[in-house]
XYZ file of C-alpha atoms in Angstrom:
87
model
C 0.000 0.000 0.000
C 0.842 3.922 -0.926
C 1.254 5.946 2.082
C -0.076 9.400 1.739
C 1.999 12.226 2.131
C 0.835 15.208 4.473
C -0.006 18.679 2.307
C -0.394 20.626 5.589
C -0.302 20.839 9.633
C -1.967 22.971 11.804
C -0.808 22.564 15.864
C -3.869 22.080 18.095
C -4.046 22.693 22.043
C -3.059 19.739 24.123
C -0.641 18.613 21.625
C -2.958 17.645 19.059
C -1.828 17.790 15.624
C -4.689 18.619 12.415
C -3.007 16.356 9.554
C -4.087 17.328 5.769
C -3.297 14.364 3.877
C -2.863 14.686 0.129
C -6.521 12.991 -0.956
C -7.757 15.883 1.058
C -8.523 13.583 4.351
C -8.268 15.327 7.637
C -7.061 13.433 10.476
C -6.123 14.516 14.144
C -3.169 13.028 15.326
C -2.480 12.991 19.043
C 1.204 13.358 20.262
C 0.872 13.032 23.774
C 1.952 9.295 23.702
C 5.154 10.062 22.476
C 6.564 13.490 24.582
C 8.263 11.049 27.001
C 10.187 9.216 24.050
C 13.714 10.982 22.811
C 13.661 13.820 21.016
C 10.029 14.465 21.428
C 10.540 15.248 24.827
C 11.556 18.779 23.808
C 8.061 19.003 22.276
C 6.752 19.263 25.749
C 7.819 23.011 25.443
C 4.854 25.021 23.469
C 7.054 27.038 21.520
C 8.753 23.715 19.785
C 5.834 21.721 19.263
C 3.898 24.582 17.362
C 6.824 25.073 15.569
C 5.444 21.992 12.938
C 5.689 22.246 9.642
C 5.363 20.379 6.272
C 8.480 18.861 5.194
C 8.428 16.683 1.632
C 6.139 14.548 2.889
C 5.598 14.728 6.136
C 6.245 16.990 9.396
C 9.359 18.157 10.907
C 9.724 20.615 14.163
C 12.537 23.061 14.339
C 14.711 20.560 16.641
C 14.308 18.453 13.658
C 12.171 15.683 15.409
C 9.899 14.587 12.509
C 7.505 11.373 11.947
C 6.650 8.692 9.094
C 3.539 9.732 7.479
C 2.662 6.301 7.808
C 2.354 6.144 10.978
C 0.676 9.712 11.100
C -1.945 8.214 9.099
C -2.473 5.091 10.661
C -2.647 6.429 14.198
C -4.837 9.278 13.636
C -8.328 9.797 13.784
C -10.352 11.119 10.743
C -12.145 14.124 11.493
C -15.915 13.647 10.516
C -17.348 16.306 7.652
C -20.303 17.278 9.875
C -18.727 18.752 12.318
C -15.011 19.688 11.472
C -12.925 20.494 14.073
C -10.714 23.452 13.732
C -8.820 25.766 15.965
């Protein structure tokens, strides 16, 4: 299978992440489970972790932590049309 690779980002409050994917699906990705784990710890501070931002074809942070799309996609949650969530 194709992964999909992420058109845009958009940080959320309590480290939630609002994934674009390039068919257009919009997904919310929660990074919570992973600010204890390496270099994501430094996400922990606000300024870092809403410093996310497209990167080929997936994200990146300014510490240059990033993520597999893959995995973006398969652990987020698609965010139903009738009521999209936005900041």
């Amino acid at each position: 299978m194709m992964y999909l690779a992420i058109k845009d980002v958009r940080p959320q409050a309590n480290y939630l992440l609002l994934l674009t994917f390039e068919n257009e699906e919009k997904r919310v990705f929660d990074m919570k489970p992973y600010l204890d784990i390496g270099i994501f710890q430094e996400l922990k501070d606000i300024k870092i972790f809403n410093s996310v931002k497209t990167s080929f074809d997936t994200i990146e942070w300014v510490n240059e932590a990033d993520f597999d799309p893959e995995i973006l996609y398969s652990k987020s949650h698609k965010i139903d049309k009738k009521n999209l969530w936005q900041r």
